[in-house]
């Protein structure tokens, strides 16, 4: 029966034909994402449960993280590979778990090429990538030939392991891209020398794979639609490649945007939702087989619209399925307002992976920890009071209610959200509003007694069996002479709109919030075309790799961002998003002052000493972003045997929503 709200997204689709044909129950693909669980054989059951939970949640097709076809193709030393029968046998646990849960799963075969973080890395040439320290070995013609065969062998092993399909990773700048682009391929043998010969390697990979697995086994190829690097492919080359690959046996095209070394953000929050759909639509005009859209798609409404408008046949979402394993089931049951939406922050997923930690999710700390962080139904129906409705308190209250406790949530202000509400005001962080929508709805569905504008007293709390104190933080006001000058405001005053800063602003403190406030102060509203222009994204039919000269921004204010440290400003920001935030500051002409000692604040502005020289940062407004102090007066007077302190009230330093939500969930799991 056709679904009334998502008729296109939830419609089945058959890939391939014959006995190996795969009928997907809907068009939602969980895109490939490395979690770190792939790299250790002893984690195979955790990986199986991670996927099985998503299969139970209704997703059409799951694609695993990348598995190398050879050791030299590893992402890092001893990383995941699919190179022998033992691997295939072990993976039967994964495929079995997914099939038992009613799902379908494809293995991704990925050769890291020069992105391999190890000394054995190899590539089309010996050109080192700007994001890895290892210079790759330039492959001989024979090595290229062997590697194409190794890809095919991995594909065939995947089939033996019970996978329903494979995905060949041909985007994001990995080995296949390194062969396709003149940027990295300066060979003069049969694998390079002209655009046509640079295509030879991926076409051989697909041709040999098809030969080994027969006509019907679905082969997904992830094609790079836009390289976003100098010396990347042109649209003409991409279209020609797609046709060759289709002829060689590709069943479906998945799509990718930007190499990892590209300096244009492609998936973080500040990228407009659905920004890249027009490129998928363009590929759909070229090929006959189905095409899958990806990158910055995180709601069923947008996914439905992309398919309904004919821009794609399927939609891939990786991080949104980390955030909510039941994404599809909720859409199907008309409960989209209960979806825990991915806010594209990268803080617990990609930032973890790039720091060699297991991935998880800021808004769902159970992600990749399904067998370890379990909210079991309680045997003793106790009463639980949660004080404070910031991220920590919201996570604690909803987790406790989920376990079956009778929960009352006290919040002194008239609204839920705490500091998280402030983050929503930052341009490019609008998606954070979805987390508050999720928690608000979840509290409603779980029947939590929410008492807003209510400051809980020890007497109020005395009647509860358990008390969770999540009273949060307050902005720190440093002891600088003149800090009480009328021009001084806290970041909370500014982001909440209580204070409207003047044209020239000095920002004290360049942590995550100082950077966010600087973006808030300088940002002019922009539509998708402006956004593309500011990042220098051009038409790949006219510009190699889709890169052109960036259009300068006109900042709304003149901002100076000051810190005492001498390290570069913003160096402590997220691994996979910090560079983009720093680039926006540069585009917005924010002046950075490091190594400052604060002398005083007066009518002239902020007086600082830098390298022994006094100077004045002239301004109309000073915004203080100097961290936070814990608010724990209530906790100090409670009976600590039944009180649990969490979030910023526990430790204010380096507080972020990731730690707050995780701690709120863990404390309740242990009650
Ligand atoms: P923060 O990262 O701790 O930064 C506050 C900055 O203020 C410090 O880096 C410090 O720099 C300065 N400072 C501290 N005490 C001071 C004092 N007494 N006088 C003058 N300056 C002082 O805190 P935040 O910016 O408030 O962020 C809070 C949390 O939210 C952090 O964990 C952060 O990672 C997270 N967050 C992250 C992002 C993001 O990644 N995009 C965005 C927002 C928030 P100096 O000592 O060098 O001056
Ligand atoms: Fe999405 Fe952030 Fe969770 Fe990653 S950590 S899945 S980006 S919400």
XYZ file of C-alpha atoms and ligand atoms in Angstrom:
727
model
C 0.000 0.000 0.000
C 1.267 3.465 -0.843
C 2.322 5.461 2.202
C 0.235 8.650 2.530
C 3.095 10.959 3.608
C 6.204 9.393 2.078
C 4.863 7.549 -0.976
C 8.162 7.710 -2.891
C 10.619 7.209 -0.034
C 8.837 4.186 1.347
C 8.211 2.510 -2.001
C 10.138 -0.759 -2.605
C 12.781 -0.941 -5.332
C 14.316 -3.997 -6.981
C 18.023 -3.840 -7.783
C 19.383 -6.181 -10.435
C 17.563 -9.170 -11.857
C 17.599 -12.956 -11.690
C 18.195 -15.049 -8.565
C 20.475 -12.439 -6.960
C 18.040 -9.562 -7.502
C 17.540 -7.565 -4.334
C 14.200 -6.016 -3.471
C 14.633 -3.185 -0.986
C 11.620 -2.537 1.238
C 12.096 1.223 0.805
C 14.465 3.782 -0.714
C 16.385 4.656 2.456
C 20.029 3.618 2.332
C 22.161 3.794 5.457
C 25.316 5.193 3.894
C 28.741 3.814 4.662
C 30.434 5.169 7.725
C 33.500 3.851 9.449
C 32.733 3.350 13.148
C 35.974 1.744 14.344
C 34.113 -1.489 15.174
C 35.151 -2.839 11.760
C 38.826 -2.898 12.641
C 38.853 -5.538 15.397
C 37.647 -9.120 14.935
C 36.602 -9.171 18.616
C 34.097 -6.346 17.950
C 32.163 -8.308 15.321
C 29.178 -8.952 17.633
C 28.977 -5.275 18.617
C 29.062 -4.410 14.909
C 26.365 -6.994 14.169
C 24.078 -5.542 16.844
C 24.764 -1.992 15.638
C 23.531 -2.961 12.167
C 20.746 -5.271 13.392
C 19.224 -2.437 15.454
C 19.115 -0.298 12.298
C 17.638 -3.193 10.278
C 14.908 -3.580 12.911
C 14.330 0.161 12.506
C 13.252 -0.436 8.916
C 16.088 0.936 6.746
C 16.033 -0.369 3.147
C 19.741 -1.086 2.652
C 22.675 -0.800 5.033
C 26.175 -0.207 3.686
C 29.066 -1.141 5.967
C 32.150 0.939 6.672
C 35.005 0.503 4.199
C 36.916 -2.811 3.945
C 40.232 -2.791 2.100
C 40.855 -5.188 -0.772
C 44.589 -5.378 0.081
C 46.718 -4.609 3.121
C 48.243 -1.658 1.296
C 44.725 -0.278 0.948
C 44.181 -0.126 4.733
C 42.825 3.102 6.201
C 45.287 2.717 9.113
C 47.579 -0.067 10.357
C 45.676 -3.361 10.740
C 42.398 -1.708 9.702
C 39.422 -3.575 8.268
C 39.989 -5.706 5.176
C 38.080 -8.347 3.203
C 40.838 -10.420 1.694
C 40.319 -14.081 2.614
C 37.750 -16.791 3.397
C 38.210 -16.365 7.151
C 37.046 -12.768 6.873
C 34.060 -13.889 4.812
C 33.138 -16.539 7.392
C 33.384 -14.061 10.264
C 31.122 -11.623 8.413
C 28.370 -14.222 8.243
C 27.633 -13.121 11.839
C 26.947 -9.588 10.552
C 24.890 -10.602 7.556
C 23.001 -13.216 9.605
C 22.063 -10.656 12.268
C 20.850 -8.158 9.677
C 18.847 -10.750 7.746
C 17.267 -12.049 10.926
C 16.186 -8.474 11.649
C 14.570 -8.280 8.214
C 17.173 -6.018 6.594
C 19.570 -6.047 3.653
C 23.246 -5.166 3.804
C 26.065 -4.350 1.373
C 29.790 -4.456 2.088
C 31.789 -1.437 1.015
C 35.167 -2.137 -0.581
C 37.493 0.824 -0.088
C 41.167 1.222 -0.950
C 42.471 4.254 0.937
C 45.330 4.963 -1.494
C 47.311 7.968 -0.301
C 44.797 8.568 2.510
C 46.104 5.404 4.213
C 47.529 6.448 7.574
C 50.491 4.051 7.425
C 53.851 3.716 5.679
C 52.618 1.009 3.252
C 50.200 3.364 1.512
C 50.258 3.468 -2.276
C 48.637 5.562 -4.971
C 48.608 6.417 -8.656
C 51.652 8.613 -7.995
C 53.906 9.359 -5.048
C 52.233 12.731 -4.389
C 51.543 13.040 -0.656
C 48.080 14.149 0.420
C 47.820 17.359 2.454
C 45.963 15.501 5.219
C 48.256 12.520 5.886
C 51.932 12.429 6.850
C 52.868 9.428 4.669
C 54.211 9.751 1.140
C 52.589 6.953 -0.879
C 54.467 4.490 -3.034
C 53.668 5.043 -6.741
C 52.122 1.781 -7.953
C 53.723 -0.079 -10.853
C 51.488 -1.076 -13.798
C 51.481 -4.624 -12.480
C 50.471 -3.501 -8.982
C 47.535 -1.563 -10.426
C 46.461 -4.626 -12.336
C 46.689 -6.793 -9.190
C 44.753 -4.232 -7.165
C 41.866 -4.206 -9.661
C 41.725 -7.992 -9.324
C 41.911 -7.726 -5.528
C 38.855 -5.438 -5.558
C 36.963 -8.080 -7.535
C 38.077 -10.792 -5.108
C 36.773 -8.765 -2.143
C 33.463 -8.307 -3.938
C 33.211 -12.034 -4.462
C 34.142 -12.747 -0.809
C 31.419 -10.331 0.289
C 28.909 -12.352 -1.661
C 30.163 -15.530 0.021
C 29.777 -13.815 3.415
C 26.073 -13.406 2.699
C 26.062 -9.726 1.790
C 23.174 -8.747 -0.462
C 25.261 -6.299 -2.487
C 28.599 -4.487 -2.507
C 29.545 -0.854 -2.795
C 32.770 0.090 -4.531
C 34.079 3.298 -3.009
C 34.909 5.653 -5.873
C 34.540 9.011 -4.133
C 35.821 11.195 -1.246
C 39.362 11.193 -2.681
C 40.319 7.554 -2.036
C 42.420 5.445 -4.438
C 39.873 5.320 -7.254
C 39.600 9.131 -7.262
C 43.375 9.330 -7.125
C 43.481 7.427 -10.429
C 40.707 9.531 -11.986
C 42.089 13.014 -11.329
C 45.023 14.696 -13.037
C 45.767 16.159 -9.586
C 47.109 12.798 -8.414
C 47.582 10.761 -11.584
C 50.513 11.836 -13.765
C 51.208 8.344 -15.101
C 52.009 7.595 -18.712
C 51.104 3.879 -18.804
C 47.692 2.338 -19.608
C 46.356 3.639 -16.246
C 46.975 7.338 -16.945
C 48.106 9.952 -19.439
C 44.642 11.065 -20.615
C 41.204 11.417 -19.019
C 40.086 8.240 -20.826
C 43.065 6.207 -19.562
C 42.648 7.559 -16.015
C 39.155 5.962 -16.065
C 40.618 2.573 -16.934
C 41.233 1.530 -13.285
C 37.671 1.978 -11.891
C 36.176 0.482 -15.043
C 38.429 -2.568 -14.692
C 37.509 -2.860 -10.999
C 33.826 -3.020 -11.904
C 34.312 -5.210 -14.983
C 36.384 -7.809 -13.086
C 33.968 -7.720 -10.133
C 31.017 -8.321 -12.426
C 32.864 -11.168 -14.108
C 33.434 -12.899 -10.740
C 29.956 -12.468 -9.240
C 27.842 -13.027 -12.347
C 25.210 -10.845 -13.995
C 22.768 -10.340 -11.151
C 24.583 -9.566 -7.904
C 23.981 -5.850 -7.165
C 27.090 -3.682 -7.450
C 26.735 -0.146 -6.098
C 29.416 2.300 -7.222
C 29.896 5.493 -5.213
C 30.817 8.110 -7.776
C 32.307 11.520 -6.993
C 29.993 14.120 -8.524
C 32.073 17.066 -7.447
C 35.710 16.657 -6.348
C 36.051 20.214 -4.967
C 39.841 20.108 -5.370
C 42.078 21.709 -7.965
C 42.908 19.261 -10.722
C 39.693 17.325 -10.048
C 37.432 15.894 -12.735
C 35.222 17.963 -15.003
C 31.519 17.183 -15.361
C 32.131 15.875 -18.904
C 34.629 13.354 -17.494
C 32.290 12.340 -14.640
C 29.430 11.742 -17.064
C 31.652 9.718 -19.409
C 32.950 7.665 -16.480
C 29.395 6.932 -15.338
C 28.490 5.597 -18.779
C 31.565 3.355 -18.905
C 30.870 2.052 -15.411
C 27.237 1.388 -16.256
C 28.338 -0.605 -19.285
C 30.837 -2.514 -17.122
C 28.075 -3.684 -14.786
C 27.158 -1.120 -12.137
C 23.631 -1.729 -10.773
C 23.168 1.519 -8.817
C 25.137 4.740 -8.456
C 25.570 6.142 -4.991
C 27.056 9.642 -4.994
C 29.729 11.526 -3.079
C 30.709 15.181 -2.847
C 34.220 16.476 -2.209
C 37.508 14.757 -1.445
C 38.515 14.615 2.218
C 41.238 17.168 1.492
C 38.730 19.620 -0.085
C 38.476 22.962 1.696
C 34.755 23.314 1.097
C 32.525 21.872 3.833
C 30.160 19.248 2.442
C 28.355 17.642 5.371
C 28.631 19.780 8.520
C 25.745 21.783 9.974
C 26.594 25.000 8.174
C 26.086 23.289 4.776
C 22.475 23.967 3.739
C 20.271 20.872 3.848
C 19.993 19.134 0.477
C 22.717 21.416 -0.926
C 24.015 18.850 -3.410
C 20.794 17.338 -4.781
C 21.019 19.152 -8.121
C 24.244 17.282 -8.922
C 22.544 13.927 -8.329
C 19.721 15.078 -10.589
C 22.328 15.834 -13.246
C 23.760 12.303 -13.041
C 20.257 10.891 -13.322
C 20.001 12.556 -16.747
C 23.092 10.615 -17.875
C 22.541 7.013 -16.731
C 19.698 4.494 -16.920
C 20.339 2.711 -13.606
C 19.024 4.087 -10.282
C 20.891 6.924 -8.586
C 21.166 7.590 -4.866
C 21.492 11.104 -3.364
C 23.671 11.743 -0.303
C 25.201 14.418 1.983
C 23.269 16.769 4.286
C 19.938 14.988 4.032
C 18.545 14.342 7.503
C 14.750 14.359 7.480
C 12.195 12.080 5.825
C 10.456 15.153 4.357
C 13.576 16.233 2.467
C 14.361 12.657 1.407
C 10.805 12.236 0.105
C 11.011 15.517 -1.787
C 14.307 14.547 -3.451
C 12.837 11.325 -4.809
C 9.393 12.780 -5.601
C 10.954 15.597 -7.632
C 12.948 13.104 -9.670
C 16.374 14.204 -8.413
C 17.205 10.659 -7.247
C 15.765 7.146 -6.875
C 17.181 6.476 -3.411
C 18.504 8.584 -0.552
C 21.553 7.722 1.502
C 21.820 8.868 5.108
C 24.660 7.674 7.311
C 24.804 9.922 10.360
C 20.975 10.280 10.647
C 20.802 6.502 11.114
C 23.468 6.717 13.799
C 21.383 9.352 15.556
C 18.155 7.372 15.299
C 18.128 3.688 14.373
C 14.330 3.808 14.107
C 14.319 6.724 11.616
C 12.412 4.767 8.959
C 10.007 3.020 11.323
C 9.035 6.369 12.841
C 8.454 7.890 9.389
C 6.385 4.873 8.444
C 4.240 5.204 11.596
C 3.708 8.950 10.982
C 5.880 9.739 14.003
C 8.511 11.833 12.216
C 8.285 14.382 15.045
C 9.783 11.695 17.296
C 12.902 11.266 15.153
C 16.159 12.081 16.941
C 17.574 14.188 14.120
C 21.289 14.231 13.287
C 22.483 17.821 13.722
C 25.536 17.344 11.483
C 27.950 18.358 14.252
C 30.439 15.494 13.584
C 31.466 15.712 17.246
C 30.944 12.086 18.242
C 31.024 10.336 14.865
C 33.650 11.571 12.410
C 35.682 13.464 15.014
C 36.004 10.200 16.947
C 36.922 8.152 13.892
C 39.584 10.654 12.839
C 40.984 10.542 16.392
C 41.119 6.733 16.349
C 38.225 6.394 18.800
C 35.070 4.354 18.321
C 32.310 6.423 16.713
C 29.152 7.303 18.554
C 26.625 10.112 18.309
C 26.215 13.333 20.274
C 22.430 13.016 20.382
C 22.423 9.216 20.771
C 25.278 7.956 22.958
C 24.041 4.377 22.494
C 25.197 4.455 18.850
C 27.957 1.826 18.391
C 27.535 0.930 22.087
C 24.234 -0.953 21.658
C 25.401 -3.958 23.674
C 27.026 -1.859 26.408
C 24.780 1.127 27.137
C 21.401 -0.528 27.642
C 18.323 1.104 29.138
C 16.684 -1.973 30.651
C 13.156 -1.724 32.084
C 13.377 -1.131 35.835
C 12.209 -3.780 38.291
C 11.598 -1.190 41.051
C 9.244 1.614 40.034
C 10.945 4.494 41.848
C 10.247 8.201 41.567
C 12.983 10.280 39.941
C 13.336 14.059 39.987
C 15.559 15.674 37.396
C 16.513 19.281 38.080
C 17.511 21.307 35.030
C 16.387 20.838 31.428
C 19.599 21.411 29.505
C 20.986 18.535 27.393
C 22.129 16.543 30.457
C 18.789 16.869 32.264
C 16.773 16.156 29.127
C 18.775 12.998 28.431
C 18.425 11.862 32.047
C 14.681 12.552 32.215
C 13.850 10.782 28.942
C 16.151 7.822 29.677
C 14.656 7.387 33.149
C 11.111 7.510 31.791
C 12.095 5.026 29.085
C 13.236 2.632 31.824
C 9.836 2.943 33.501
C 10.598 5.338 36.370
C 8.034 7.997 37.310
C 9.895 11.161 36.321
C 9.407 14.823 37.215
C 11.554 17.393 35.427
C 12.058 20.794 37.094
C 13.311 23.761 35.065
C 13.732 27.225 36.548
C 13.347 29.050 33.210
C 10.169 29.059 31.123
C 11.788 26.984 28.332
C 13.589 23.677 27.852
C 17.130 23.522 26.478
C 19.530 25.470 28.700
C 22.755 26.435 26.925
C 21.758 24.331 23.908
C 19.036 26.876 23.136
C 21.761 29.507 22.717
C 23.647 27.348 20.191
C 20.547 27.300 17.960
C 20.912 31.035 17.433
C 24.300 30.620 15.735
C 24.067 30.794 11.933
C 24.628 27.326 10.534
C 23.512 25.648 13.771
C 19.789 25.976 13.155
C 19.492 22.169 13.105
C 20.154 22.155 16.849
C 16.489 23.173 17.220
C 15.593 19.649 16.119
C 17.233 18.171 19.197
C 15.008 20.295 21.409
C 11.981 19.348 19.330
C 12.936 15.690 19.782
C 13.366 15.913 23.556
C 10.194 17.994 23.982
C 8.144 15.431 22.089
C 9.851 12.526 23.850
C 8.981 13.977 27.273
C 5.365 14.235 26.107
C 5.214 10.705 24.709
C 6.834 9.216 27.823
C 4.531 11.136 30.155
C 7.229 13.007 32.082
C 5.810 15.581 34.501
C 7.528 18.749 33.223
C 7.488 21.761 35.545
C 8.792 24.857 33.762
C 9.452 28.165 35.546
C 9.886 26.098 38.719
C 12.984 26.346 40.866
C 13.104 23.048 42.800
C 13.857 23.355 46.524
C 15.357 20.665 48.767
C 11.881 20.269 50.305
C 10.326 19.646 46.872
C 12.947 16.997 46.214
C 12.774 15.235 49.559
C 9.816 13.114 48.410
C 11.660 11.521 45.458
C 13.579 8.227 45.585
C 16.308 9.519 43.257
C 17.350 13.063 42.356
C 19.432 13.903 39.299
C 20.927 17.387 39.493
C 21.628 18.949 36.106
C 21.550 22.605 37.071
C 24.122 23.471 34.406
C 26.461 26.410 34.148
C 26.558 30.163 34.050
C 28.880 32.266 31.874
C 32.139 33.078 33.633
C 32.907 36.808 34.005
C 36.701 37.114 34.398
C 38.213 39.529 36.880
C 39.386 42.159 34.416
C 39.275 45.782 35.652
C 36.239 47.405 34.020
C 34.352 44.095 33.497
C 31.251 45.900 34.844
C 31.520 48.609 32.131
C 28.154 49.136 30.359
C 29.673 47.976 27.028
C 30.289 44.458 28.429
C 27.833 41.619 27.805
C 28.021 37.842 28.185
C 27.652 35.494 25.212
C 24.325 34.409 26.714
C 23.073 38.020 26.620
C 24.072 38.367 22.973
C 22.919 34.993 21.618
C 19.578 35.260 23.420
C 18.998 38.693 21.890
C 18.879 40.492 25.274
C 21.799 42.676 24.125
C 22.286 43.884 20.560
C 25.999 44.658 20.040
C 27.281 47.732 18.221
C 29.196 47.781 14.932
C 32.652 47.190 16.440
C 32.888 44.246 18.831
C 35.703 42.732 20.899
C 35.169 39.070 21.838
C 37.045 37.877 24.942
C 37.798 34.138 24.769
C 38.271 32.156 21.559
C 36.940 28.713 22.523
C 34.030 27.090 20.700
C 31.607 29.745 21.911
C 33.913 32.700 21.099
C 34.178 31.412 17.537
C 30.415 30.817 17.314
C 29.681 34.308 18.641
C 32.084 35.831 16.100
C 30.201 34.027 13.318
C 26.891 35.201 14.793
C 28.131 38.816 14.881
C 29.541 38.945 11.356
C 27.087 36.746 9.500
C 24.766 38.122 6.802
C 21.855 35.870 5.785
C 22.704 33.847 2.659
C 20.764 31.570 0.336
C 22.152 28.405 -1.280
C 23.611 30.298 -4.279
C 25.384 32.760 -1.976
C 26.663 29.920 0.185
C 28.124 28.149 -2.866
C 29.644 31.420 -4.106
C 31.251 32.223 -0.725
C 32.924 28.800 -0.725
C 33.945 29.029 -4.383
C 31.779 26.172 -5.648
C 31.255 26.536 -9.391
C 29.750 24.523 -12.205
C 31.964 21.457 -12.827
C 31.085 21.737 -16.516
C 33.040 24.996 -16.540
C 35.537 24.515 -13.697
C 37.702 21.467 -12.943
C 36.566 19.778 -9.736
C 33.727 22.336 -9.457
C 36.016 24.933 -7.863
C 36.060 28.588 -8.774
C 37.155 31.846 -7.158
C 35.282 32.481 -3.895
C 33.064 35.574 -3.648
C 34.146 37.740 -0.678
C 31.772 38.043 2.274
C 30.574 41.371 3.605
C 30.701 41.047 7.393
C 27.863 42.652 9.350
C 30.287 43.891 12.035
C 33.970 44.509 12.655
C 34.980 41.813 15.149
C 38.225 41.212 17.049
C 38.570 37.820 18.711
C 41.021 37.755 21.624
C 42.670 34.951 23.580
C 45.496 34.634 26.105
C 46.936 31.466 24.573
C 49.564 31.832 21.875
C 48.326 28.866 19.832
C 46.394 29.577 16.608
C 42.811 30.602 17.281
C 40.266 27.790 17.005
C 42.904 25.047 17.084
C 40.951 23.139 19.740
C 37.742 22.963 17.682
C 36.404 19.701 16.245
C 38.832 17.748 14.061
C 36.548 17.520 11.041
C 34.736 20.862 11.368
C 37.204 23.239 13.066
C 38.945 24.097 9.794
C 35.629 25.244 8.278
C 34.818 27.450 11.292
C 38.307 28.981 11.083
C 37.796 29.565 7.343
C 34.510 31.393 7.991
C 36.262 33.687 10.495
C 38.831 34.496 7.824
C 36.161 35.053 5.158
C 34.354 37.360 7.616
C 37.561 39.352 8.195
C 37.566 38.693 11.949
C 40.799 40.057 13.446
C 42.510 37.516 15.696
C 44.647 38.500 18.655
C 46.550 35.707 20.445
C 48.907 35.868 23.413
C 47.009 38.788 24.973
C 47.093 39.861 28.630
C 43.976 41.781 29.629
C 44.748 45.144 31.234
C 41.337 46.853 31.508
C 38.077 47.703 29.776
C 36.916 51.329 29.491
C 35.114 53.720 27.121
C 37.820 53.189 24.481
C 37.497 49.409 24.414
C 39.632 46.519 25.634
C 43.209 47.363 26.641
C 45.549 44.396 26.134
C 49.266 43.751 26.187
C 50.614 41.622 23.345
C 54.329 40.760 23.141
C 54.981 43.369 25.823
C 53.293 46.123 23.816
C 50.076 47.748 25.085
C 47.305 48.172 22.525
C 43.619 49.020 22.522
C 40.986 46.977 20.738
C 38.570 49.830 20.073
C 34.944 48.709 20.199
C 31.374 49.592 21.072
C 30.602 46.239 22.725
C 32.678 43.629 24.546
C 31.278 40.091 24.489
C 32.692 37.754 27.118
C 33.068 34.107 26.051
C 35.483 33.044 28.800
C 33.997 29.654 29.641
C 31.542 28.773 32.371
C 31.242 28.058 36.067
C 29.145 25.212 37.475
C 25.834 25.990 39.178
C 25.597 23.513 42.025
C 24.179 25.369 45.040
C 21.238 22.957 45.153
C 23.379 19.830 45.025
C 25.537 21.082 47.875
C 22.566 21.052 50.263
C 21.044 17.726 49.179
C 21.468 14.290 50.725
C 24.099 12.867 48.381
C 23.095 9.240 48.898
C 20.228 9.602 46.445
C 21.456 12.621 44.439
C 23.450 12.359 41.217
C 25.302 15.345 39.776
C 25.653 15.493 35.990
C 26.526 17.776 33.055
C 27.994 21.238 33.516
C 26.909 21.324 37.163
C 29.312 18.414 37.651
C 32.277 19.734 35.612
C 31.987 23.000 33.705
C 35.379 22.849 32.001
C 35.180 21.684 28.396
C 31.474 21.092 28.900
C 29.683 20.237 25.736
C 26.396 18.650 24.827
C 28.146 15.402 23.862
C 29.416 14.802 27.388
C 26.198 16.092 28.954
C 23.870 13.771 27.003
C 26.170 10.784 27.464
C 26.495 11.351 31.199
C 22.731 11.890 31.600
C 22.040 8.587 29.829
C 24.748 6.622 31.638
C 23.752 7.781 35.122
C 20.189 6.688 34.508
C 21.249 3.361 32.965
C 23.006 2.655 36.282
C 20.037 3.475 38.582
P 36.165 27.043 26.272
O 36.321 26.230 25.041
O 36.712 26.533 27.531
O 36.780 28.481 25.919
C 36.753 29.563 26.775
C 37.988 30.381 26.496
O 37.954 31.500 27.323
C 39.231 29.601 26.861
O 39.737 28.989 25.676
C 40.146 30.638 27.481
O 41.104 31.000 26.477
C 39.258 31.822 27.773
N 39.212 32.048 29.223
C 38.951 31.143 30.186
N 39.010 31.726 31.402
C 39.313 33.024 31.207
C 39.511 34.127 32.044
N 39.421 34.013 33.369
N 39.802 35.308 31.496
C 39.882 35.446 30.152
N 39.714 34.423 29.291
C 39.427 33.224 29.807
O 34.653 27.328 26.549
P 33.508 27.791 25.585
O 33.991 28.505 24.376
O 32.580 28.494 26.481
O 32.877 26.442 25.111
C 32.261 25.563 26.046
C 32.211 24.149 25.495
O 31.356 24.069 24.384
C 33.555 23.642 25.055
O 33.712 22.296 25.430
C 33.494 23.731 23.591
O 34.283 22.729 22.975
C 32.021 23.493 23.297
N 31.673 24.172 22.047
C 32.207 23.712 20.885
C 31.938 24.359 19.709
C 32.527 23.865 18.419
O 33.296 22.925 18.401
N 32.229 24.461 17.312
C 31.118 25.463 19.695
C 30.598 25.930 20.895
C 30.888 25.280 22.068
P 42.456 31.787 26.850
O 42.831 31.347 28.232
O 43.444 31.388 25.810
O 42.105 33.204 26.756
Fe 24.979 13.506 13.597
Fe 26.486 14.799 15.411
Fe 25.449 12.372 15.902
Fe 27.427 12.618 14.157
S 27.533 13.072 16.328
S 25.606 11.398 13.903
S 26.898 14.542 13.198
S 24.330 14.280 15.591
